[in-house]
CSV table of C-alpha atoms in Angstrom, one decimal:
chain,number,residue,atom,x,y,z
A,1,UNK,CA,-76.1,61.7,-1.8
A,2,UNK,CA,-77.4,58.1,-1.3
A,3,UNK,CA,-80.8,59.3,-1.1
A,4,UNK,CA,-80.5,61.2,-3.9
A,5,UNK,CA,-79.6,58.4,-5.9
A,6,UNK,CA,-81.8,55.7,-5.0
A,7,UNK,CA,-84.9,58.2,-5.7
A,8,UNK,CA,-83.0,58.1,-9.5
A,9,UNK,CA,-82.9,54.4,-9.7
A,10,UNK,CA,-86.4,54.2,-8.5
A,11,UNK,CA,-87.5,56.6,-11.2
A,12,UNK,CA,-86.4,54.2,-14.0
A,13,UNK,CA,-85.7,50.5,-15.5
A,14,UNK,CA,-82.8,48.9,-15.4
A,15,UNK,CA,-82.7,47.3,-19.1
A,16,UNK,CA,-79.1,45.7,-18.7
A,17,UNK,CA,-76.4,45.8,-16.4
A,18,UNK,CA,-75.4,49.5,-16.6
A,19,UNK,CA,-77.6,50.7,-18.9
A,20,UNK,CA,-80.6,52.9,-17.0
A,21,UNK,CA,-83.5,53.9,-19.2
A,22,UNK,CA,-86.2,56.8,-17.6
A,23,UNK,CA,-89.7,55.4,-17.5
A,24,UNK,CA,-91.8,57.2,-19.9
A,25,UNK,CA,-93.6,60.5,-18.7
A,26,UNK,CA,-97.1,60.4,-19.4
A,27,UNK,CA,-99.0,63.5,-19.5
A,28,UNK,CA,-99.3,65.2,-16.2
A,29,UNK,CA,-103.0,67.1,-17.5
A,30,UNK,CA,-104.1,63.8,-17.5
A,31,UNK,CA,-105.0,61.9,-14.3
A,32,UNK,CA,-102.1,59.8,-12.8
A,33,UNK,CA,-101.6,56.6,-11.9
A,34,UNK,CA,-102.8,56.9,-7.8
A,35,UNK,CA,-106.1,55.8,-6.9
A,36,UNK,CA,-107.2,58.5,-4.6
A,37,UNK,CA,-108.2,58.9,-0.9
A,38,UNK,CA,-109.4,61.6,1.2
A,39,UNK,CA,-109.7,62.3,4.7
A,40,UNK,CA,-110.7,65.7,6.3
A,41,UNK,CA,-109.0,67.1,10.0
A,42,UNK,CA,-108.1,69.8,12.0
A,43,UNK,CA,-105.0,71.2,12.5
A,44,UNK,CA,-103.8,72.4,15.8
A,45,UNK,CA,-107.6,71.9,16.8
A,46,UNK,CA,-109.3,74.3,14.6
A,47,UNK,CA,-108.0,74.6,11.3
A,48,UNK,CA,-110.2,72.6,8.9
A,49,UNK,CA,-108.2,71.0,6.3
A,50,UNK,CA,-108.5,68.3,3.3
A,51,UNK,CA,-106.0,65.7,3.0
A,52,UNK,CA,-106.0,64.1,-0.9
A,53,UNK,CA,-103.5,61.4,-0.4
A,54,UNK,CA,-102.6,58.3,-2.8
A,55,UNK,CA,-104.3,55.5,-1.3
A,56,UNK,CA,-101.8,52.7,-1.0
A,57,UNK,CA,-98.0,52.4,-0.9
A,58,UNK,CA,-97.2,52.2,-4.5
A,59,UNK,CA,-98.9,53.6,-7.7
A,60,UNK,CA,-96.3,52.5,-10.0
A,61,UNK,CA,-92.9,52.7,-10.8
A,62,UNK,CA,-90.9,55.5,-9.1
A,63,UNK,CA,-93.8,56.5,-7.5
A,64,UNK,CA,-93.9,55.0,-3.7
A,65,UNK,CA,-94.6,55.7,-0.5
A,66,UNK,CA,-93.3,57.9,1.7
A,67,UNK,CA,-94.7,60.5,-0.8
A,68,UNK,CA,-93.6,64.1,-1.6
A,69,UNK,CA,-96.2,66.7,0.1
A,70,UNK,CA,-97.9,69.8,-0.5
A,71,UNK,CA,-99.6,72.4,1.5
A,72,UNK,CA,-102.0,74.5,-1.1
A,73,UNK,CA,-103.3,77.6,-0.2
A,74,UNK,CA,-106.2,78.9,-1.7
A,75,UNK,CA,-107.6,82.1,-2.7
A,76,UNK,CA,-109.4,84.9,-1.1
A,77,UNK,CA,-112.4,83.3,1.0
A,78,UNK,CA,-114.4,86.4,0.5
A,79,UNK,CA,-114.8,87.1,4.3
A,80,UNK,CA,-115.6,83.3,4.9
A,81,UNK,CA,-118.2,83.0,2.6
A,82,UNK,CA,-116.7,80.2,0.2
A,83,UNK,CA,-114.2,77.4,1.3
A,84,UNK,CA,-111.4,77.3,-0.1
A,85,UNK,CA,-110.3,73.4,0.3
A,86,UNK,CA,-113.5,72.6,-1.7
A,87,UNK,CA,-113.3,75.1,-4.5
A,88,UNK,CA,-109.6,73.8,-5.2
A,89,UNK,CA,-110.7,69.7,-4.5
A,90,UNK,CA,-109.8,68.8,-8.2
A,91,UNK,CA,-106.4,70.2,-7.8
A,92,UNK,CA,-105.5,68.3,-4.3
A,93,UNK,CA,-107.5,64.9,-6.1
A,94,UNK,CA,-105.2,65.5,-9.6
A,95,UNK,CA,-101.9,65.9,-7.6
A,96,UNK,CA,-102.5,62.8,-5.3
A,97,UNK,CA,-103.5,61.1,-8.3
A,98,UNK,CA,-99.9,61.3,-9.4
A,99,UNK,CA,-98.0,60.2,-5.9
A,100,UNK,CA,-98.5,63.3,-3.5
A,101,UNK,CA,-99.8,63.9,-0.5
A,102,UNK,CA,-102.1,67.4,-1.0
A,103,UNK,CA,-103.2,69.2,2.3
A,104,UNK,CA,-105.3,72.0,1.4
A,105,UNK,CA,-106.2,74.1,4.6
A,106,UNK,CA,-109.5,76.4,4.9
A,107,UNK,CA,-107.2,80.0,5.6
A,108,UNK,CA,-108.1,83.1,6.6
A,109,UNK,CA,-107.7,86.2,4.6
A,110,UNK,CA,-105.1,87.9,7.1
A,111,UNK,CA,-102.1,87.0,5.0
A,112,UNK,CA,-99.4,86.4,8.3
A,113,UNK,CA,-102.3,84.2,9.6
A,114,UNK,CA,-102.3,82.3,6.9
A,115,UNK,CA,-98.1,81.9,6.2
A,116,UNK,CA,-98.9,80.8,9.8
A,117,UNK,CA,-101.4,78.4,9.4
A,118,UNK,CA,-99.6,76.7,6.3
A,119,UNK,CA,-96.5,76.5,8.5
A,120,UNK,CA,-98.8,74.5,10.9
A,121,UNK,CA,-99.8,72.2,7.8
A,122,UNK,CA,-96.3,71.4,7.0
A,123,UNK,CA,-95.3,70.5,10.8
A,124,UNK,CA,-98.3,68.3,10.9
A,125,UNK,CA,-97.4,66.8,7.6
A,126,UNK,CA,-94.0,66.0,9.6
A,127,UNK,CA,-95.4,64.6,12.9
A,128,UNK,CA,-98.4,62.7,11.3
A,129,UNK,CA,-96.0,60.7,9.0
A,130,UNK,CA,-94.3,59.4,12.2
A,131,UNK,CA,-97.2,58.7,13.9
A,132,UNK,CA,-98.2,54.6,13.8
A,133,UNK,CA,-101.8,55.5,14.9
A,134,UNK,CA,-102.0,58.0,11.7
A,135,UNK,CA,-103.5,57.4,8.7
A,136,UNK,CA,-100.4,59.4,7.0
A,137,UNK,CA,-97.8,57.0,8.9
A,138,UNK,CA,-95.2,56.3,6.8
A,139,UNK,CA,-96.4,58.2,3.7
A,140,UNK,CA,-95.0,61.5,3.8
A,141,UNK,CA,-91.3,62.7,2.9
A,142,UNK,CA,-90.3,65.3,4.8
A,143,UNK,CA,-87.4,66.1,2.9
A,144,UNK,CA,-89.7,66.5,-0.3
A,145,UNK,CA,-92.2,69.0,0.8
A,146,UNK,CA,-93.8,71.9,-1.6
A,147,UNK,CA,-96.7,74.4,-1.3
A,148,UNK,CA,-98.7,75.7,-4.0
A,149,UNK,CA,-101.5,78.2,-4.3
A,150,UNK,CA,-103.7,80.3,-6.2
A,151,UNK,CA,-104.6,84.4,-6.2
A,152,UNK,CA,-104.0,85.5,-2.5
A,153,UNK,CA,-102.7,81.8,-2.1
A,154,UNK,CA,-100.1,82.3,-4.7
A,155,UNK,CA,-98.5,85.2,-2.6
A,156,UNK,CA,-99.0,83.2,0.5
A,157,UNK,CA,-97.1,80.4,-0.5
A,158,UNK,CA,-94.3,82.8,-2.1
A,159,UNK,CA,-93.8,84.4,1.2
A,160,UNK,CA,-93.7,81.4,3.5
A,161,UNK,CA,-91.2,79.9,0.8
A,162,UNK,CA,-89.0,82.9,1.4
A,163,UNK,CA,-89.0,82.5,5.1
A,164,UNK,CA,-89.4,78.7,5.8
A,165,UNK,CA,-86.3,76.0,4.7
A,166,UNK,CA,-88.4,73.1,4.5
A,167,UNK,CA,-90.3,73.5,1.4
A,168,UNK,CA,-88.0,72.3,-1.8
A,169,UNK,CA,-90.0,73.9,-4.7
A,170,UNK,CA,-93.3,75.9,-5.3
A,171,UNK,CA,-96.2,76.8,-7.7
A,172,UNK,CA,-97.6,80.0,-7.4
A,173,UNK,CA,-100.8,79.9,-9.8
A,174,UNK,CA,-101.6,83.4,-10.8
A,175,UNK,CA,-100.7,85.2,-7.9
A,176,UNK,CA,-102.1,88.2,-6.0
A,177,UNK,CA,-99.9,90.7,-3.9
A,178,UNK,CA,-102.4,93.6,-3.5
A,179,UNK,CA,-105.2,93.5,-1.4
A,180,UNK,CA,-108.1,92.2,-2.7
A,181,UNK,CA,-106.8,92.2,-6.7
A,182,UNK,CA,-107.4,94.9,-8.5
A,183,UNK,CA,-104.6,97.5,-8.7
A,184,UNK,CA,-104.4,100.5,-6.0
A,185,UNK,CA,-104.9,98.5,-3.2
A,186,UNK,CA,-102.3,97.9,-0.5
A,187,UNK,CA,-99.4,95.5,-0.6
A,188,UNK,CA,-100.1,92.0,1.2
A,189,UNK,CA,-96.7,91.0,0.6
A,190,UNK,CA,-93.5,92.8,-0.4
A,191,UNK,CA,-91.9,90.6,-3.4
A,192,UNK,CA,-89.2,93.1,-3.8
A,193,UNK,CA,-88.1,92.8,-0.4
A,194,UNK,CA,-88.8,88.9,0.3
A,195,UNK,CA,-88.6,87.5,-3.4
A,196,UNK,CA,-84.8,87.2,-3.6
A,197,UNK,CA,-84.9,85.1,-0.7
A,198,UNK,CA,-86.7,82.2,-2.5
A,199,UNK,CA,-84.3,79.7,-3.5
A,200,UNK,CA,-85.9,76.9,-4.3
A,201,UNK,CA,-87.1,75.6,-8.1
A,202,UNK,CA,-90.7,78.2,-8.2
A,203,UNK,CA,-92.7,77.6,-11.0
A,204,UNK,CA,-95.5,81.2,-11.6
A,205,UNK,CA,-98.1,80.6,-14.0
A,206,UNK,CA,-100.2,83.7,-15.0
A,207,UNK,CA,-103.7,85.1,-16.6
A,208,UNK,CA,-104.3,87.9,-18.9
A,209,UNK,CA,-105.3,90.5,-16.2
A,210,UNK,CA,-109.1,90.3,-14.8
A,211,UNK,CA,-111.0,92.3,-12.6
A,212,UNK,CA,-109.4,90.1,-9.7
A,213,UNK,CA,-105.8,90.2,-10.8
A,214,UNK,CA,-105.3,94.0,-12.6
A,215,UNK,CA,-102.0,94.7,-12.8
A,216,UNK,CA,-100.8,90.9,-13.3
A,217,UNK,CA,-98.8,90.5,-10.5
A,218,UNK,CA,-97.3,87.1,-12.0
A,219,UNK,CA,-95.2,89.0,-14.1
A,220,UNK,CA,-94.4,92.2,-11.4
A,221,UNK,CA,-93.6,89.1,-8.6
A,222,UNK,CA,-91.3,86.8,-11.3
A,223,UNK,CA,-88.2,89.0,-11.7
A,224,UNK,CA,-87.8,89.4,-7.9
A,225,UNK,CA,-87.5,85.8,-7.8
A,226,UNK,CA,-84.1,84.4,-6.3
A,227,UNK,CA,-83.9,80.5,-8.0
A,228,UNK,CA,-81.6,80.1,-10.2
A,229,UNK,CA,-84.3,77.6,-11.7
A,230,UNK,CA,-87.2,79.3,-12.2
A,231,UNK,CA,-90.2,79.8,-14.9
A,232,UNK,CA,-93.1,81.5,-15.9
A,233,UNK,CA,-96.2,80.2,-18.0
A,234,UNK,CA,-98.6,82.6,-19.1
A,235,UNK,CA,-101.5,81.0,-20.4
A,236,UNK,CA,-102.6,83.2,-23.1
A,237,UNK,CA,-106.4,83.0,-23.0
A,238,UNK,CA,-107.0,81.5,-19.8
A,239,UNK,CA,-109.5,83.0,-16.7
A,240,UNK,CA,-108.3,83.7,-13.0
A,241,UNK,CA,-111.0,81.2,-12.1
A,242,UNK,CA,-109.1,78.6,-14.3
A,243,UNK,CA,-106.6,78.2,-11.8
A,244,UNK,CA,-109.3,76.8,-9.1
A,245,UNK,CA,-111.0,73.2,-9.4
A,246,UNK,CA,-114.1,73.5,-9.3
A,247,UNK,CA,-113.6,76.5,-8.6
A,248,UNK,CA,-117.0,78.5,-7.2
A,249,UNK,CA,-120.2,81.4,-7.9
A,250,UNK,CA,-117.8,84.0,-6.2
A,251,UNK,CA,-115.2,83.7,-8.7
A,252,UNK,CA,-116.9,83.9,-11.7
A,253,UNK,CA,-119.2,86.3,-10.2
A,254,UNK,CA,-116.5,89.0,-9.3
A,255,UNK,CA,-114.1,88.3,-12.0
A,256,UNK,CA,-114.2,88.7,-15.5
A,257,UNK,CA,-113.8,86.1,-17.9
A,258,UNK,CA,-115.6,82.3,-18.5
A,259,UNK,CA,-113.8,79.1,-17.6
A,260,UNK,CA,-112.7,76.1,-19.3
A,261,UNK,CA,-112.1,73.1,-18.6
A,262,UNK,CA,-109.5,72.3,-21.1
A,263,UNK,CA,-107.4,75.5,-19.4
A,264,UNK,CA,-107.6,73.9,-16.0
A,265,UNK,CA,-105.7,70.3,-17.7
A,266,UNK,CA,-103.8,72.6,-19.2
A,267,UNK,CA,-102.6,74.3,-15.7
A,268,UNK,CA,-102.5,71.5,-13.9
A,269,UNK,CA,-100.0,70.2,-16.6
A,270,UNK,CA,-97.5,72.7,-15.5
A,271,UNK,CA,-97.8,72.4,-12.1
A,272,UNK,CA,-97.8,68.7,-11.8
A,273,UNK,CA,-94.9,68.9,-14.4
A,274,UNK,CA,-93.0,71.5,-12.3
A,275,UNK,CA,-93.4,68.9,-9.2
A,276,UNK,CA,-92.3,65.8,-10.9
A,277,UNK,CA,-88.9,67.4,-12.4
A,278,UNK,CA,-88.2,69.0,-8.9
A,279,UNK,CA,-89.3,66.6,-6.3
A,280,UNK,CA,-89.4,63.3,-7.8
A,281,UNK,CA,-86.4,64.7,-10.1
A,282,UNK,CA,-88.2,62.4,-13.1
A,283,UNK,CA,-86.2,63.5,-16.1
A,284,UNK,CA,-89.1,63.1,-18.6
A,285,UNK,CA,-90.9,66.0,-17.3
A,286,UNK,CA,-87.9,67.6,-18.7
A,287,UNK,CA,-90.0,68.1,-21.6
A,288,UNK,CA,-93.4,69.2,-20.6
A,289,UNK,CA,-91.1,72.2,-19.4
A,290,UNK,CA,-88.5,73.4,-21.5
A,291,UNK,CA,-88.8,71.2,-24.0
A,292,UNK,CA,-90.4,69.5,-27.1
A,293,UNK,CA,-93.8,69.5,-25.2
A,294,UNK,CA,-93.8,73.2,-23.7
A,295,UNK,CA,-92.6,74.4,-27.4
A,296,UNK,CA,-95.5,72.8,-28.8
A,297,UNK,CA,-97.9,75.0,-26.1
A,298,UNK,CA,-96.0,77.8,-27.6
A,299,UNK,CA,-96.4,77.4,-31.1
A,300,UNK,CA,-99.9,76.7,-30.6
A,301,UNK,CA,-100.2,79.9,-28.9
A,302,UNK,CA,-101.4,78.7,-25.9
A,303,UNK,CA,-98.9,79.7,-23.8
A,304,UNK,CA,-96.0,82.2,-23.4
A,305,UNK,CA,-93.1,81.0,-21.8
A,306,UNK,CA,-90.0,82.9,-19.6
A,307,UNK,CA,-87.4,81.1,-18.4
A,308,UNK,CA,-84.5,81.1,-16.2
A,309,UNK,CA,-82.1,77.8,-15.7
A,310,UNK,CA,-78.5,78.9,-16.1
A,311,UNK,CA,-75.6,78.4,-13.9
A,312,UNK,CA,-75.0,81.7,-12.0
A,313,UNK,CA,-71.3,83.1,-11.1
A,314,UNK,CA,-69.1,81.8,-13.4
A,315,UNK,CA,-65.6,83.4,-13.2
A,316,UNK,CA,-62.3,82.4,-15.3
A,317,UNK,CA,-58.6,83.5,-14.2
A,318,UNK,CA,-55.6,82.2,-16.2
A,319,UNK,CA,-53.3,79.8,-14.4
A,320,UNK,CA,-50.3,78.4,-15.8
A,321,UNK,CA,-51.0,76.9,-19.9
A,322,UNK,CA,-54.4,77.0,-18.6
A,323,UNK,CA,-57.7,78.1,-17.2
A,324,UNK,CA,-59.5,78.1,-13.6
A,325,UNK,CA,-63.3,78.2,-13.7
A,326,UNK,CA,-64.9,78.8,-11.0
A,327,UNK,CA,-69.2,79.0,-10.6
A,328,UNK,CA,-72.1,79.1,-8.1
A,329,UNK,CA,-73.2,75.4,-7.2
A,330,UNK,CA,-76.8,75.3,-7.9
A,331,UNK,CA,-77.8,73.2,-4.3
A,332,UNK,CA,-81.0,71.5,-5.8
A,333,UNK,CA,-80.2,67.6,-6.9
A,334,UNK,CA,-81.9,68.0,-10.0
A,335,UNK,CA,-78.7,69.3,-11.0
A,336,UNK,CA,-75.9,66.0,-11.8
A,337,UNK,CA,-73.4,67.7,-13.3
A,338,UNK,CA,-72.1,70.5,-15.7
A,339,UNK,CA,-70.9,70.5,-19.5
A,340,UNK,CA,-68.6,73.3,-19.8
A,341,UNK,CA,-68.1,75.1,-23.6
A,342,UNK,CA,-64.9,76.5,-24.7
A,343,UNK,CA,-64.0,78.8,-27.7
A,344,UNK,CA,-61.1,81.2,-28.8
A,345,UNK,CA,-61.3,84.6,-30.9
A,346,UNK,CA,-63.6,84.2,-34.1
A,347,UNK,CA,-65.1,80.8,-33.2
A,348,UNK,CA,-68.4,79.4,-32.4
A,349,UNK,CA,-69.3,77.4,-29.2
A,350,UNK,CA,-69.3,73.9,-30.7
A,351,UNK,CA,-71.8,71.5,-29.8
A,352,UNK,CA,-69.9,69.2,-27.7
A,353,UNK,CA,-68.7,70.2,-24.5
A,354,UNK,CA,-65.0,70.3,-24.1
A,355,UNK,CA,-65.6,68.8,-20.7
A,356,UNK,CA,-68.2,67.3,-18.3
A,357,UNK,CA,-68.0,67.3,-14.7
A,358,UNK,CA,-70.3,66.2,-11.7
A,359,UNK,CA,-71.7,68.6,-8.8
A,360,UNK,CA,-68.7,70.8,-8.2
A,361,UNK,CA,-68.5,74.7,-8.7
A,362,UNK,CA,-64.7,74.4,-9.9
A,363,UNK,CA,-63.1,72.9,-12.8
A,364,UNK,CA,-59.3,74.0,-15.0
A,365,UNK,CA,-58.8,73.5,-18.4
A,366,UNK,CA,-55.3,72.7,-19.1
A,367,UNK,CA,-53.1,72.5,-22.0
A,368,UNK,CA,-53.6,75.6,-23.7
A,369,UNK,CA,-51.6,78.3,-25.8
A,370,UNK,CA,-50.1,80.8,-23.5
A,371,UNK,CA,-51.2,84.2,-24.4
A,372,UNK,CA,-54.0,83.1,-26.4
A,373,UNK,CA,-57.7,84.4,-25.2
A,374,UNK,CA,-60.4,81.7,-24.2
A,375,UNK,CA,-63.8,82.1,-23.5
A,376,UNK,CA,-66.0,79.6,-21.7
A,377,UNK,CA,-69.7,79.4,-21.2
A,378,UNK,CA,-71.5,76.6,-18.6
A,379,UNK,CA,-74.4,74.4,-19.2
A,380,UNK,CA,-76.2,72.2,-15.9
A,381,UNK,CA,-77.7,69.2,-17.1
A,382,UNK,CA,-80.3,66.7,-15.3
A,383,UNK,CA,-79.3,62.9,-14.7
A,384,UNK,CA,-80.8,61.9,-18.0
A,385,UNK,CA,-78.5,64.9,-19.8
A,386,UNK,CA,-81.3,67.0,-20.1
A,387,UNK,CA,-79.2,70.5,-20.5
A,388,UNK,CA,-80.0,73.7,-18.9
A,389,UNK,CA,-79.8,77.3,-20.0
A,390,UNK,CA,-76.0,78.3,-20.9
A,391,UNK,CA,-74.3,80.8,-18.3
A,392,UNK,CA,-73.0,84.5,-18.9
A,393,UNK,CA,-69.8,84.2,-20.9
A,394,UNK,CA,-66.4,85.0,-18.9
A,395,UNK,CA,-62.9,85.1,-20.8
A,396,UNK,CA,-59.1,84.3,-19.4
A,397,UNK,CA,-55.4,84.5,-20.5
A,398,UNK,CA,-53.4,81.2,-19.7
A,399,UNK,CA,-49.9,82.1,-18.4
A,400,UNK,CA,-46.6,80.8,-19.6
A,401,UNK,CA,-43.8,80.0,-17.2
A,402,UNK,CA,-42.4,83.3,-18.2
A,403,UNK,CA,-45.0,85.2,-16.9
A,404,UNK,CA,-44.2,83.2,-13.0
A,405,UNK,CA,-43.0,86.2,-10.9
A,406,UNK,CA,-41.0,84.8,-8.0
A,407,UNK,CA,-40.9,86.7,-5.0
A,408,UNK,CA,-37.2,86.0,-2.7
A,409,UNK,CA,-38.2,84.9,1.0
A,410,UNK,CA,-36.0,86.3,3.4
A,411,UNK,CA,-35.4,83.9,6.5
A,412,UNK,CA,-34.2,85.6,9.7
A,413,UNK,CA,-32.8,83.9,12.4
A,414,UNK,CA,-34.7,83.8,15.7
A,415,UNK,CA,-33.2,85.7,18.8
């Protein structure tokens, strides 16, 4: 919990004694703060892979070394014929520009080599960052570590998040499950069967279906998903070769659709977005996804949004002139507390919260009318007070002392 909470105060100014104000997001499209360094190596010997890395200890405020990481996996390599690290450069240079250390390995299409060789990324993430003679000494966080990926990569890094503890969130941009795209091929991954194992905050943004994505598998994989934070971000007009950075001939070769730069910012906004909420846990990201910023994508019509943030579990039983709530803590310390909502018969939820409490899945409202029905509704909010999506409604029956059945204990002597 320590760690937890010095990460918050490094995320923000201290104005006056106890008074914390949240340094001011700026626009994660846009390039961050980070000057930018790049080294290339090989894994385990053989596996070709770019490191994009912030060059320095500190970029700013709240963003310092050791870094959060990410292991990116890209799309299909067309038997070999493109390389992947390259085509997706932009996306490993925009994330380190904003205090991550991107390692974008050249995969195979076999997709358990791959959730294989993206393991092996991560556990040399881990070693490197211990290792004085390294250039990553020092600069990695192991307890902050991600994958993203696009197409095929997408469903890479959704399986290996399903199977593998370390990682702490994802992006899956546009993903692919069937074998090479388009629909009727066979399953490289079974969502239905590994998606409810993926805990973590997973962020899916999707394309209008192309010739290498035809049945849309963002929206087929989402619902499978397990996190109780999770989203989905259509992005209405966009390409699947939007997703990549450059990006390459193959893509735009084999699937339909132009691409635009001003689609890739606006990807990239979501994904660094996702990342800054859930690993730096920077409140003011809050917005660029569920709030006043994403709405505006919305209205605009640039993007369609899904999303799912409540508190999952929530039970009531009456107690004694009172209520016992009980819910599912949501593990992820994004989450500081809960604002719980009370009403009776007839009433609206008010505004206010009848009560506030910290990370704990219990709480018991007290002092209430025997007999009477309440109902109760639960809200997670950030450490800024950012609030989540309300829970299921549950409803309980305080007990007076009348209702106290006492049961006679009999004591029998030993022999």
């Amino acid at each position: 919990m320590m760690e937890i909470e010095e990460r918050l105060l490094s995320a923000c100014v201290l104005v006056t004694a106890g008074t914390l104000i949240w340094q001011a997001a700026g626009d994660p499209g846009d390039p961050g703060p980070c000057t930018v360094a790049n080294q290339t190596v090989y894994v385990n010997g053989n596996l070709e892979t770019h490191i994009h890395y912030p060059d320095g200890d500190q970029c700013g405020v709240g963003i310092t070394a050791p870094y959060p990481a990410i292991a990116f996996a890209h799309g299909f390599s067309m038997f070999g014929l493109t390389n992947g690290a390259e085509d997706n450069a932009g996306n490993g240079e925009h994330l380190a520009s904003w205090g991550y250390v991107v390692a974008i390995p050249v995969l195979p299409d076999d997709v358990e080599d791959r959730i294989m060789d993206m393991q092996g990324v991560l556990s040399y993430l881990g070693g490197e960052t211990q290792a004085p003679a390294s250039f990553l000494y020092q600069k990695v966080d192991i307890d902050r570590l991600a994958v993203a990926g696009h197409s095929f990569g997408g469903a890479t890094v959704l399986a290996l998040v399903a199977r593998d503890s370390r990682v702490k969130a994802t992006v899956a941009l546009d993903p692919v499950y069937h074998q090479g795209g388009p629909g009727g091929n066979p399953e490289i991954w079974d969502p239905d069967v590994e998606g409810p194992d993926i805990t973590v905050p997973t962020c899916i943004l999707g394309a209008p279906a192309s010739n290498c994505n035809s049945e849309g598998d963002y929206a087929e994989i989402y619902p499978y998903i397990g996190a109780t934070h999770k989203a989905t971000f259509f992005v209405t007009d966009a390409s699947h070769c939007d997703f990549m950075d450059p990006g390459n001939w193959a893509c735009s070769l084999v699937c339909d659709g132009t691409t635009d730069p001003s689609r890739t910012d606006l990807i990239q906004k979501y994904m660094t977005a996702w990342l800054n909420y859930y690993l730096y846990l920077n409140t003011g990201y809050y917005d660029y996804l569920y709030g006043a910023e994403s709405d505006a994508d919305v209205a605009a019509g640039h993007t369609e949004r899904q999303v799912n943030t409540a508190p999952r579990g929530l039970t009531a039983a009456g107690t004694l002139e009172g209520v016992a709530l009980e819910w599912e803590l949501y593990e992820h310390p994004i989450i500081a507390g809960y604002h719980v909502y009370r009403r009776r018969p007839g009433e609206a939820y008010p505004e206010t919260a009848c009560a506030q409490v910290g990370r704990t899945s219990t709480y018991v409202d007290v002092g209430l009318t025997a007999g009477q029905i309440y109902s109760y509704t639960l809200r997670s909010h950030d450490a800024a007070g950012n609030l989540h999506q309300p829970s299921s409604e549950v409803s309980a029956v305080p007990m007076g002392s009348s209702s106290w059945v006492y049961l006679p204990i009999v004591l029998r002597a030993q022999r």
